[in-house]
CSV table of C-alpha atoms in Angstrom, one decimal:
chain,number,residue,atom,x,y,z
A,1,UNK,CA,0.0,0.0,0.0
A,2,UNK,CA,1.2,3.5,-0.9
A,3,UNK,CA,1.0,5.5,2.3
A,4,UNK,CA,0.0,8.6,0.3
A,5,UNK,CA,-2.5,6.7,-1.8
A,6,UNK,CA,-1.6,8.5,-5.0
A,7,UNK,CA,-0.7,5.4,-7.0
A,8,UNK,CA,-4.4,4.3,-6.8
A,9,UNK,CA,-5.8,7.3,-8.6
A,10,UNK,CA,-4.9,6.1,-12.1
A,11,UNK,CA,-6.4,2.7,-11.3
A,12,UNK,CA,-9.6,4.4,-10.1
A,13,UNK,CA,-9.9,6.4,-13.3
A,14,UNK,CA,-9.3,3.2,-15.4
A,15,UNK,CA,-12.0,1.3,-13.5
A,16,UNK,CA,-14.5,4.2,-14.0
A,17,UNK,CA,-13.9,4.4,-17.7
A,18,UNK,CA,-14.2,0.6,-18.2
A,19,UNK,CA,-17.4,0.4,-16.3
A,20,UNK,CA,-18.9,3.3,-18.4
A,21,UNK,CA,-18.4,1.2,-21.5
A,22,UNK,CA,-21.5,0.5,-23.5
A,23,UNK,CA,-21.1,-3.3,-23.2
A,24,UNK,CA,-21.4,-3.3,-19.4
A,25,UNK,CA,-24.9,-4.4,-18.2
A,26,UNK,CA,-27.2,-1.9,-16.5
A,27,UNK,CA,-27.2,-3.9,-13.3
A,28,UNK,CA,-26.4,-7.4,-12.1
A,29,UNK,CA,-29.0,-7.5,-9.4
A,30,UNK,CA,-28.6,-9.5,-6.2
A,31,UNK,CA,-30.7,-9.4,-3.1
A,32,UNK,CA,-29.2,-7.7,-0.1
A,33,UNK,CA,-28.1,-10.7,1.9
A,34,UNK,CA,-26.6,-12.4,-1.2
A,35,UNK,CA,-24.8,-9.2,-2.2
A,36,UNK,CA,-23.4,-8.9,1.3
A,37,UNK,CA,-21.7,-12.3,0.9
A,38,UNK,CA,-20.3,-11.4,-2.5
A,39,UNK,CA,-18.7,-8.1,-1.6
A,40,UNK,CA,-15.6,-7.9,0.6
A,41,UNK,CA,-16.6,-4.9,2.7
A,42,UNK,CA,-14.5,-5.5,5.8
A,43,UNK,CA,-12.0,-2.7,6.3
A,44,UNK,CA,-10.5,-3.4,9.7
A,45,UNK,CA,-7.1,-4.2,8.2
A,46,UNK,CA,-5.3,-2.5,5.3
A,47,UNK,CA,-4.7,-4.1,1.9
A,48,UNK,CA,-2.4,-3.5,-0.9
A,49,UNK,CA,-3.5,-1.7,-4.1
A,50,UNK,CA,-4.0,-4.8,-6.1
A,51,UNK,CA,-6.4,-6.3,-3.5
A,52,UNK,CA,-8.1,-2.9,-3.1
A,53,UNK,CA,-8.6,-2.8,-6.9
A,54,UNK,CA,-10.2,-6.2,-6.8
A,55,UNK,CA,-12.6,-5.1,-4.0
A,56,UNK,CA,-13.5,-1.9,-5.8
A,57,UNK,CA,-14.2,-3.6,-9.1
A,58,UNK,CA,-16.6,-5.9,-7.3
A,59,UNK,CA,-18.4,-3.0,-5.8
A,60,UNK,CA,-18.7,-1.2,-9.1
A,61,UNK,CA,-19.7,-4.4,-10.9
A,62,UNK,CA,-22.8,-4.7,-8.7
A,63,UNK,CA,-23.7,-1.0,-8.9
A,64,UNK,CA,-26.4,0.5,-11.1
A,65,UNK,CA,-24.9,2.1,-14.3
A,66,UNK,CA,-27.0,5.3,-14.3
A,67,UNK,CA,-25.2,6.5,-17.5
A,68,UNK,CA,-27.0,3.9,-19.6
A,69,UNK,CA,-30.1,4.7,-21.7
A,70,UNK,CA,-32.0,2.0,-20.0
A,71,UNK,CA,-31.8,3.7,-16.6
A,72,UNK,CA,-35.1,5.5,-16.3
A,73,UNK,CA,-35.7,4.8,-12.7
A,74,UNK,CA,-35.3,8.3,-11.2
A,75,UNK,CA,-35.4,12.0,-12.3
A,76,UNK,CA,-31.7,12.0,-12.8
A,77,UNK,CA,-29.6,9.9,-15.1
A,78,UNK,CA,-26.1,9.9,-16.7
A,79,UNK,CA,-23.7,12.7,-16.0
A,80,UNK,CA,-22.5,15.2,-18.5
A,81,UNK,CA,-18.9,14.3,-19.1
A,82,UNK,CA,-17.8,17.9,-18.6
A,83,UNK,CA,-19.7,18.0,-15.3
A,84,UNK,CA,-18.0,14.8,-14.2
A,85,UNK,CA,-14.7,16.4,-15.0
A,86,UNK,CA,-15.7,19.3,-12.8
A,87,UNK,CA,-16.6,17.0,-10.0
A,88,UNK,CA,-13.2,15.3,-10.1
A,89,UNK,CA,-11.4,18.7,-10.1
A,90,UNK,CA,-13.5,20.1,-7.3
A,91,UNK,CA,-13.2,17.0,-5.2
A,92,UNK,CA,-9.4,17.0,-5.7
A,93,UNK,CA,-9.0,20.5,-4.4
A,94,UNK,CA,-11.2,19.7,-1.4
A,95,UNK,CA,-12.0,23.2,-0.3
A,96,UNK,CA,-15.2,24.7,1.2
A,97,UNK,CA,-17.3,27.4,-0.3
A,98,UNK,CA,-17.7,29.7,2.7
A,99,UNK,CA,-15.0,32.3,2.3
A,100,UNK,CA,-13.1,33.9,-0.5
A,101,UNK,CA,-9.8,33.2,1.2
A,102,UNK,CA,-10.2,29.4,1.0
A,103,UNK,CA,-12.0,29.3,-2.4
A,104,UNK,CA,-11.1,32.4,-4.3
A,105,UNK,CA,-11.6,31.2,-7.9
A,106,UNK,CA,-14.5,28.9,-6.9
A,107,UNK,CA,-16.3,31.8,-5.1
A,108,UNK,CA,-16.2,33.8,-8.3
A,109,UNK,CA,-17.4,30.8,-10.3
A,110,UNK,CA,-20.4,30.4,-8.0
A,111,UNK,CA,-21.3,34.1,-8.1
A,112,UNK,CA,-20.9,34.2,-11.9
A,113,UNK,CA,-23.1,31.1,-12.2
A,114,UNK,CA,-25.8,32.4,-9.9
A,115,UNK,CA,-26.0,35.8,-11.7
A,116,UNK,CA,-26.4,34.0,-15.0
A,117,UNK,CA,-29.1,31.7,-13.7
A,118,UNK,CA,-30.9,34.6,-12.0
A,119,UNK,CA,-31.1,36.4,-15.4
A,120,UNK,CA,-32.2,33.2,-17.1
A,121,UNK,CA,-35.2,32.9,-14.7
A,122,UNK,CA,-36.1,36.6,-15.0
A,123,UNK,CA,-35.0,37.9,-11.6
A,124,UNK,CA,-31.6,39.6,-12.5
A,125,UNK,CA,-31.4,41.6,-9.3
A,126,UNK,CA,-32.0,38.7,-7.0
A,127,UNK,CA,-29.7,36.5,-5.0
A,128,UNK,CA,-29.1,32.8,-4.5
A,129,UNK,CA,-27.0,30.0,-3.2
A,130,UNK,CA,-26.1,26.4,-4.2
A,131,UNK,CA,-27.8,24.1,-1.7
A,132,UNK,CA,-27.5,20.3,-0.9
A,133,UNK,CA,-30.7,19.5,-2.8
A,134,UNK,CA,-34.2,20.4,-3.6
A,135,UNK,CA,-35.5,19.4,-0.1
A,136,UNK,CA,-33.1,21.9,1.5
A,137,UNK,CA,-34.1,24.5,-1.1
A,138,UNK,CA,-37.7,24.1,0.1
A,139,UNK,CA,-36.6,24.8,3.6
A,140,UNK,CA,-34.7,27.9,2.5
A,141,UNK,CA,-37.9,29.2,1.0
A,142,UNK,CA,-39.9,28.5,4.1
A,143,UNK,CA,-37.3,30.2,6.3
A,144,UNK,CA,-37.2,33.2,3.9
A,145,UNK,CA,-40.9,33.6,3.7
A,146,UNK,CA,-41.4,33.4,7.5
A,147,UNK,CA,-38.5,35.8,8.1
A,148,UNK,CA,-39.8,38.3,5.6
A,149,UNK,CA,-43.2,38.4,7.3
A,150,UNK,CA,-42.0,38.1,10.9
A,151,UNK,CA,-38.3,39.1,11.2
A,152,UNK,CA,-38.5,38.7,15.0
A,153,UNK,CA,-38.7,35.0,14.6
A,154,UNK,CA,-35.0,34.8,14.3
A,155,UNK,CA,-34.4,36.1,17.8
A,156,UNK,CA,-37.7,35.3,19.6
A,157,UNK,CA,-38.6,32.0,18.0
A,158,UNK,CA,-42.1,30.9,16.9
A,159,UNK,CA,-43.9,31.1,20.2
A,160,UNK,CA,-45.2,34.6,19.6
A,161,UNK,CA,-46.2,34.1,16.0
A,162,UNK,CA,-49.7,33.4,14.7
A,163,UNK,CA,-50.4,29.9,13.3
A,164,UNK,CA,-48.7,29.9,9.9
A,165,UNK,CA,-50.2,28.0,7.0
A,166,UNK,CA,-48.5,26.6,3.9
A,167,UNK,CA,-50.3,25.8,0.6
A,168,UNK,CA,-49.2,23.3,-1.9
A,169,UNK,CA,-50.4,21.0,-4.6
A,170,UNK,CA,-51.5,17.5,-3.7
A,171,UNK,CA,-48.9,16.3,-6.2
A,172,UNK,CA,-46.0,18.4,-4.8
A,173,UNK,CA,-42.8,16.9,-3.5
A,174,UNK,CA,-43.0,15.2,-0.1
A,175,UNK,CA,-40.0,17.3,1.2
A,176,UNK,CA,-42.4,20.2,2.0
A,177,UNK,CA,-44.0,18.1,4.7
A,178,UNK,CA,-40.6,17.3,6.2
A,179,UNK,CA,-39.7,21.0,6.0
A,180,UNK,CA,-42.9,21.9,7.8
A,181,UNK,CA,-42.0,19.5,10.6
A,182,UNK,CA,-38.3,20.4,10.9
A,183,UNK,CA,-39.0,24.2,11.0
A,184,UNK,CA,-41.9,24.1,13.4
A,185,UNK,CA,-44.8,24.9,11.1
A,186,UNK,CA,-46.4,21.5,11.8
A,187,UNK,CA,-47.6,19.1,9.0
A,188,UNK,CA,-51.2,19.9,9.9
A,189,UNK,CA,-50.6,23.4,8.7
A,190,UNK,CA,-49.7,22.2,5.2
A,191,UNK,CA,-52.8,22.5,3.1
A,192,UNK,CA,-52.7,20.3,0.1
A,193,UNK,CA,-54.7,21.7,-2.8
A,194,UNK,CA,-56.5,19.3,-5.3
A,195,UNK,CA,-55.2,19.1,-8.8
A,196,UNK,CA,-57.0,19.1,-12.1
A,197,UNK,CA,-56.9,16.3,-14.7
A,198,UNK,CA,-53.4,17.3,-15.9
A,199,UNK,CA,-51.9,17.6,-12.5
A,200,UNK,CA,-52.0,21.4,-12.0
A,201,UNK,CA,-53.1,22.9,-8.7
A,202,UNK,CA,-56.7,24.0,-8.9
A,203,UNK,CA,-56.8,27.8,-8.6
A,204,UNK,CA,-60.4,28.0,-7.2
A,205,UNK,CA,-59.5,25.5,-4.5
A,206,UNK,CA,-56.3,27.5,-3.7
A,207,UNK,CA,-58.1,30.8,-3.3
A,208,UNK,CA,-60.9,29.2,-1.3
A,209,UNK,CA,-58.4,27.6,1.1
A,210,UNK,CA,-56.5,30.9,1.6
A,211,UNK,CA,-59.8,32.7,2.5
A,212,UNK,CA,-60.8,29.8,4.8
A,213,UNK,CA,-57.6,29.9,6.8
A,214,UNK,CA,-57.8,33.6,7.2
A,215,UNK,CA,-61.3,33.3,8.5
A,216,UNK,CA,-60.0,30.9,11.1
A,217,UNK,CA,-57.5,33.5,12.3
A,218,UNK,CA,-54.5,31.8,10.8
A,219,UNK,CA,-51.7,33.5,8.7
A,220,UNK,CA,-51.1,32.2,5.1
A,221,UNK,CA,-47.4,32.4,4.7
A,222,UNK,CA,-46.4,30.7,1.4
A,223,UNK,CA,-47.8,29.0,-1.6
A,224,UNK,CA,-45.5,26.3,-3.0
A,225,UNK,CA,-46.1,25.8,-6.7
A,226,UNK,CA,-44.5,23.1,-8.8
A,227,UNK,CA,-42.9,23.3,-12.2
A,228,UNK,CA,-42.6,19.6,-13.1
A,229,UNK,CA,-44.3,17.3,-10.5
A,230,UNK,CA,-42.4,14.1,-9.7
A,231,UNK,CA,-44.9,11.7,-11.2
A,232,UNK,CA,-46.8,13.6,-14.0
A,233,UNK,CA,-44.3,16.3,-14.8
A,234,UNK,CA,-47.1,18.9,-14.4
A,235,UNK,CA,-46.5,22.6,-14.3
A,236,UNK,CA,-48.8,24.7,-12.2
A,237,UNK,CA,-50.4,27.8,-13.7
A,238,UNK,CA,-47.6,30.1,-12.4
A,239,UNK,CA,-49.1,33.3,-13.8
A,240,UNK,CA,-52.4,32.8,-12.1
A,241,UNK,CA,-50.9,31.6,-8.8
A,242,UNK,CA,-48.7,34.7,-8.8
A,243,UNK,CA,-51.8,36.9,-9.1
A,244,UNK,CA,-53.4,35.1,-6.2
A,245,UNK,CA,-50.3,35.5,-4.1
A,246,UNK,CA,-49.9,39.2,-4.9
A,247,UNK,CA,-53.6,39.8,-4.1
A,248,UNK,CA,-53.3,38.2,-0.7
A,249,UNK,CA,-49.7,39.3,0.1
A,250,UNK,CA,-48.3,35.7,0.3
A,251,UNK,CA,-44.9,34.5,-0.7
A,252,UNK,CA,-44.8,32.4,-3.8
A,253,UNK,CA,-42.2,29.7,-4.2
A,254,UNK,CA,-41.7,27.6,-7.4
A,255,UNK,CA,-40.3,24.2,-7.0
A,256,UNK,CA,-38.7,23.9,-10.4
A,257,UNK,CA,-36.2,21.2,-9.4
A,258,UNK,CA,-37.3,19.1,-12.3
A,259,UNK,CA,-39.0,21.3,-14.8
A,260,UNK,CA,-36.7,24.4,-14.4
A,261,UNK,CA,-34.4,23.0,-17.0
A,262,UNK,CA,-37.0,24.0,-19.6
A,263,UNK,CA,-35.7,27.6,-19.1
A,264,UNK,CA,-32.6,26.5,-21.1
A,265,UNK,CA,-34.8,26.0,-24.2
A,266,UNK,CA,-36.0,28.9,-26.2
A,267,UNK,CA,-38.6,26.5,-27.7
A,268,UNK,CA,-40.1,25.2,-24.4
A,269,UNK,CA,-39.4,27.9,-21.8
A,270,UNK,CA,-42.8,29.5,-22.3
A,271,UNK,CA,-44.2,26.5,-20.4
A,272,UNK,CA,-42.7,28.3,-17.3
A,273,UNK,CA,-44.3,31.6,-18.0
A,274,UNK,CA,-44.9,33.5,-14.7
A,275,UNK,CA,-41.9,32.0,-12.9
A,276,UNK,CA,-40.2,35.4,-13.0
A,277,UNK,CA,-42.9,36.6,-10.6
A,278,UNK,CA,-42.0,34.2,-7.9
A,279,UNK,CA,-40.4,35.3,-4.6
A,280,UNK,CA,-38.1,32.2,-4.7
A,281,UNK,CA,-37.3,29.3,-7.0
A,282,UNK,CA,-35.5,26.0,-6.6
A,283,UNK,CA,-33.8,24.2,-9.5
A,284,UNK,CA,-31.8,21.0,-9.6
A,285,UNK,CA,-29.3,20.8,-12.6
A,286,UNK,CA,-28.3,17.4,-11.3
A,287,UNK,CA,-31.7,16.1,-12.6
A,288,UNK,CA,-32.5,16.7,-16.2
A,289,UNK,CA,-29.2,18.6,-17.1
A,290,UNK,CA,-27.0,15.8,-15.9
A,291,UNK,CA,-24.7,17.7,-13.5
A,292,UNK,CA,-23.2,15.2,-11.1
A,293,UNK,CA,-25.1,14.8,-7.8
A,294,UNK,CA,-25.4,17.0,-6.0
A,295,UNK,CA,-26.0,20.3,-7.8
A,296,UNK,CA,-29.0,22.4,-6.7
A,297,UNK,CA,-29.7,26.1,-6.8
A,298,UNK,CA,-32.0,28.2,-4.6
A,299,UNK,CA,-32.9,31.6,-6.0
A,300,UNK,CA,-34.5,34.5,-4.2
A,301,UNK,CA,-35.9,37.8,-5.6
A,302,UNK,CA,-35.0,40.1,-2.7
A,303,UNK,CA,-31.3,40.7,-2.5
A,304,UNK,CA,-30.0,40.7,1.1
A,305,UNK,CA,-32.9,38.7,2.5
A,306,UNK,CA,-31.1,35.4,2.3
A,307,UNK,CA,-28.2,36.8,4.3
A,308,UNK,CA,-30.4,38.5,6.9
A,309,UNK,CA,-32.5,35.4,7.5
A,310,UNK,CA,-29.6,33.0,7.8
A,311,UNK,CA,-26.5,34.8,9.0
A,312,UNK,CA,-24.9,34.0,12.4
A,313,UNK,CA,-21.7,36.1,12.0
A,314,UNK,CA,-19.2,33.6,13.2
A,315,UNK,CA,-16.1,35.7,14.1
A,316,UNK,CA,-13.6,33.0,13.3
A,317,UNK,CA,-14.8,32.8,9.7
A,318,UNK,CA,-16.5,36.1,8.7
A,319,UNK,CA,-14.3,38.8,10.3
A,320,UNK,CA,-15.2,42.2,8.9
A,321,UNK,CA,-11.7,43.6,9.0
A,322,UNK,CA,-10.1,41.2,6.5
A,323,UNK,CA,-7.6,42.5,3.9
A,324,UNK,CA,-10.0,41.9,1.0
A,325,UNK,CA,-13.6,42.8,0.2
A,326,UNK,CA,-15.5,40.6,2.7
A,327,UNK,CA,-18.7,40.9,0.6
A,328,UNK,CA,-17.2,37.9,-1.3
A,329,UNK,CA,-17.5,35.8,1.8
A,330,UNK,CA,-20.8,34.3,0.9
A,331,UNK,CA,-21.0,31.4,3.4
A,332,UNK,CA,-23.0,33.3,6.1
A,333,UNK,CA,-26.1,33.4,3.9
A,334,UNK,CA,-26.1,29.6,3.9
A,335,UNK,CA,-27.6,27.3,6.6
A,336,UNK,CA,-24.4,25.2,6.3
A,337,UNK,CA,-20.9,25.9,7.4
A,338,UNK,CA,-18.9,23.6,5.2
A,339,UNK,CA,-20.3,23.7,1.7
A,340,UNK,CA,-19.2,21.8,-1.4
A,341,UNK,CA,-18.2,23.7,-4.5
A,342,UNK,CA,-21.1,22.4,-6.6
A,343,UNK,CA,-21.2,25.4,-8.8
A,344,UNK,CA,-18.0,24.4,-10.6
A,345,UNK,CA,-19.6,21.2,-11.9
A,346,UNK,CA,-22.3,23.3,-13.6
A,347,UNK,CA,-19.9,25.9,-14.7
A,348,UNK,CA,-17.8,23.3,-16.5
A,349,UNK,CA,-20.9,22.1,-18.4
A,350,UNK,CA,-22.0,25.6,-19.3
A,351,UNK,CA,-18.5,26.8,-20.2
A,352,UNK,CA,-18.1,23.9,-22.6
A,353,UNK,CA,-21.6,23.9,-24.2
A,354,UNK,CA,-22.8,27.5,-23.8
A,355,UNK,CA,-26.5,28.6,-23.7
A,356,UNK,CA,-27.1,27.3,-27.2
A,357,UNK,CA,-25.6,23.9,-26.6
A,358,UNK,CA,-27.7,23.4,-23.4
A,359,UNK,CA,-30.8,24.6,-25.3
A,360,UNK,CA,-30.2,21.9,-28.0
A,361,UNK,CA,-30.0,19.2,-25.3
A,362,UNK,CA,-33.2,20.5,-23.6
A,363,UNK,CA,-35.0,20.4,-27.0
A,364,UNK,CA,-33.8,16.9,-27.7
A,365,UNK,CA,-34.8,15.5,-24.4
A,366,UNK,CA,-38.3,17.0,-24.8
A,367,UNK,CA,-38.6,15.6,-28.4
A,368,UNK,CA,-37.7,12.1,-27.1
A,369,UNK,CA,-40.3,12.4,-24.4
A,370,UNK,CA,-43.0,13.5,-26.9
A,371,UNK,CA,-42.0,10.6,-29.2
A,372,UNK,CA,-42.4,8.2,-26.3
A,373,UNK,CA,-45.8,9.6,-25.5
A,374,UNK,CA,-47.0,9.1,-29.1
A,375,UNK,CA,-45.8,5.5,-29.0
A,376,UNK,CA,-48.0,4.5,-26.1
A,377,UNK,CA,-51.7,4.0,-26.8
A,378,UNK,CA,-54.6,3.5,-24.5
A,379,UNK,CA,-54.6,-0.3,-24.9
A,380,UNK,CA,-50.9,-0.4,-24.0
A,381,UNK,CA,-51.4,1.5,-20.8
A,382,UNK,CA,-54.4,-0.6,-19.8
A,383,UNK,CA,-52.2,-3.7,-20.0
A,384,UNK,CA,-49.4,-2.0,-18.0
A,385,UNK,CA,-51.8,-1.1,-15.1
A,386,UNK,CA,-52.4,-4.8,-14.4
A,387,UNK,CA,-48.8,-6.1,-14.3
A,388,UNK,CA,-46.5,-3.2,-13.7
A,389,UNK,CA,-44.8,-4.4,-10.6
A,390,UNK,CA,-43.8,-7.8,-12.1
A,391,UNK,CA,-42.6,-6.2,-15.3
A,392,UNK,CA,-40.3,-4.0,-13.4
A,393,UNK,CA,-38.8,-7.0,-11.6
A,394,UNK,CA,-38.3,-9.0,-14.8
A,395,UNK,CA,-36.8,-6.0,-16.7
A,396,UNK,CA,-34.4,-5.1,-13.9
A,397,UNK,CA,-33.3,-8.7,-13.1
A,398,UNK,CA,-32.6,-9.3,-16.8
A,399,UNK,CA,-30.7,-5.9,-16.9
A,400,UNK,CA,-32.8,-4.7,-19.8
A,401,UNK,CA,-34.5,-1.7,-18.2
A,402,UNK,CA,-34.7,0.0,-14.8
A,403,UNK,CA,-37.9,2.1,-14.6
A,404,UNK,CA,-40.0,3.4,-11.7
A,405,UNK,CA,-43.7,2.8,-11.3
A,406,UNK,CA,-46.3,4.5,-9.0
A,407,UNK,CA,-50.0,4.7,-8.4
A,408,UNK,CA,-51.7,8.1,-8.5
A,409,UNK,CA,-55.3,8.7,-7.3
A,410,UNK,CA,-57.7,6.8,-9.6
A,411,UNK,CA,-54.8,5.2,-11.6
A,412,UNK,CA,-53.3,1.9,-10.7
A,413,UNK,CA,-49.6,1.4,-11.0
A,414,UNK,CA,-48.1,2.9,-14.1
A,415,UNK,CA,-44.6,3.5,-15.3
A,416,UNK,CA,-42.9,6.8,-15.0
A,417,UNK,CA,-40.4,7.4,-17.8
A,418,UNK,CA,-38.3,10.6,-17.2
A,419,UNK,CA,-36.1,11.9,-20.0
A,420,UNK,CA,-32.8,13.7,-19.3
A,421,UNK,CA,-30.1,15.4,-21.3
A,422,UNK,CA,-27.6,12.5,-20.8
A,423,UNK,CA,-27.2,10.0,-22.2
A,424,UNK,CA,-28.6,11.5,-25.4
A,425,UNK,CA,-31.3,9.1,-26.6
A,426,UNK,CA,-32.3,8.2,-30.1
A,427,UNK,CA,-35.8,7.1,-31.1
A,428,UNK,CA,-34.4,3.5,-31.3
A,429,UNK,CA,-33.5,3.8,-27.5
A,430,UNK,CA,-37.1,4.8,-26.7
A,431,UNK,CA,-38.5,1.9,-28.8
A,432,UNK,CA,-36.1,-0.5,-27.0
A,433,UNK,CA,-37.4,0.6,-23.6
A,434,UNK,CA,-41.0,0.0,-24.7
A,435,UNK,CA,-40.1,-3.3,-26.3
A,436,UNK,CA,-38.4,-4.4,-23.0
A,437,UNK,CA,-41.6,-3.6,-21.1
A,438,UNK,CA,-43.7,-5.5,-23.7
A,439,UNK,CA,-41.4,-8.5,-23.8
A,440,UNK,CA,-41.3,-8.8,-20.0
A,441,UNK,CA,-45.1,-8.4,-19.9
A,442,UNK,CA,-45.5,-11.3,-22.3
A,443,UNK,CA,-43.5,-13.6,-20.0
A,444,UNK,CA,-45.9,-13.1,-17.1
A,445,UNK,CA,-48.4,-15.8,-16.3
A,446,UNK,CA,-51.3,-15.7,-13.8
A,447,UNK,CA,-49.3,-17.9,-11.5
A,448,UNK,CA,-46.6,-15.2,-11.2
A,449,UNK,CA,-49.0,-12.5,-10.1
């Protein structure tokens, strides 16, 4: 074993490149107990590089290859190669994104990236921060909305506040419920608004719910809209919700973690019309865009509010008498202390591809999704409702396809096929996915159900 460990780096890169080869299967599935016996996971004693390589290769062999076209299981997929390079570089330098002094170039990268994204989403004078994920971004929005309405909450706590109410679509992400619990709103104060037939929050129900809570003496604090729901990919009517929020003086957040990537496409961005009227927005480039996990952005319209709501002024980090402009020490507006330099991964992608290159990838992903929708008729879906769970099992065990399924209200289980920028799919890939589902379905007998 090399005491410094440097000799293993080249081996690791070789393993990664080999396992990203097109001939490697999507997954070699083993049940947990069986896999535990296969993998040599004990680490109580050191091993040489050759033995370590053997162990690592085994771990990678039995891992899911998310870079393959047949991985449709989650809202993320393969990584953009430029983003992957950015991840390797940022990890190698192992610094934190809280002060300019320890991350000078990376701080400027994050600020440049945020300013570009703010302009893209139509709030050029706003602020933002890279967060650990969409769930944390939701919490940023809850904290900002509450602080804006009741700034005394920071020092006095929630005991003197009225009962605060949150409104969200019944199809919105579950992290809002967790945020309501963690931040003391209480899950009973999350009012879930019914959706229409295409998954959008019903505007009449939203306004009625706001008026009802006001009559009960409660304080509506935030409406969480969704641009790209997890299951249906629905986008709420952002323009109309903005009008309701402005009329009632309520903070509007747009959870655009999934659908926000449409802003990259001149052709499809009109689907997010009204997002520029939001008080805050969350977007996850690690989903559709293919930035390596994690890469998430929280945007806020009012400059300075993010810092005011979250700062704690730690004297050992954020001294005000430093020898450089301390406004570049951005860490105090974060809920974290140590913070990964996630912006660099996205910067690498954007620097290589530019606005137009990312727009082309967005257009292509949407075109493949539309092609898939056209290929699925009513008879096909009726069949899928009956045997979805078993098809998933057969497709996954045979390494042909990894796809998620879910029930939703009146619908029985159905497949959810998200489309991402990477890997770039062709129509043949889409047909292969559907063929895999059909072939596995034909193998199923009544005795198997």
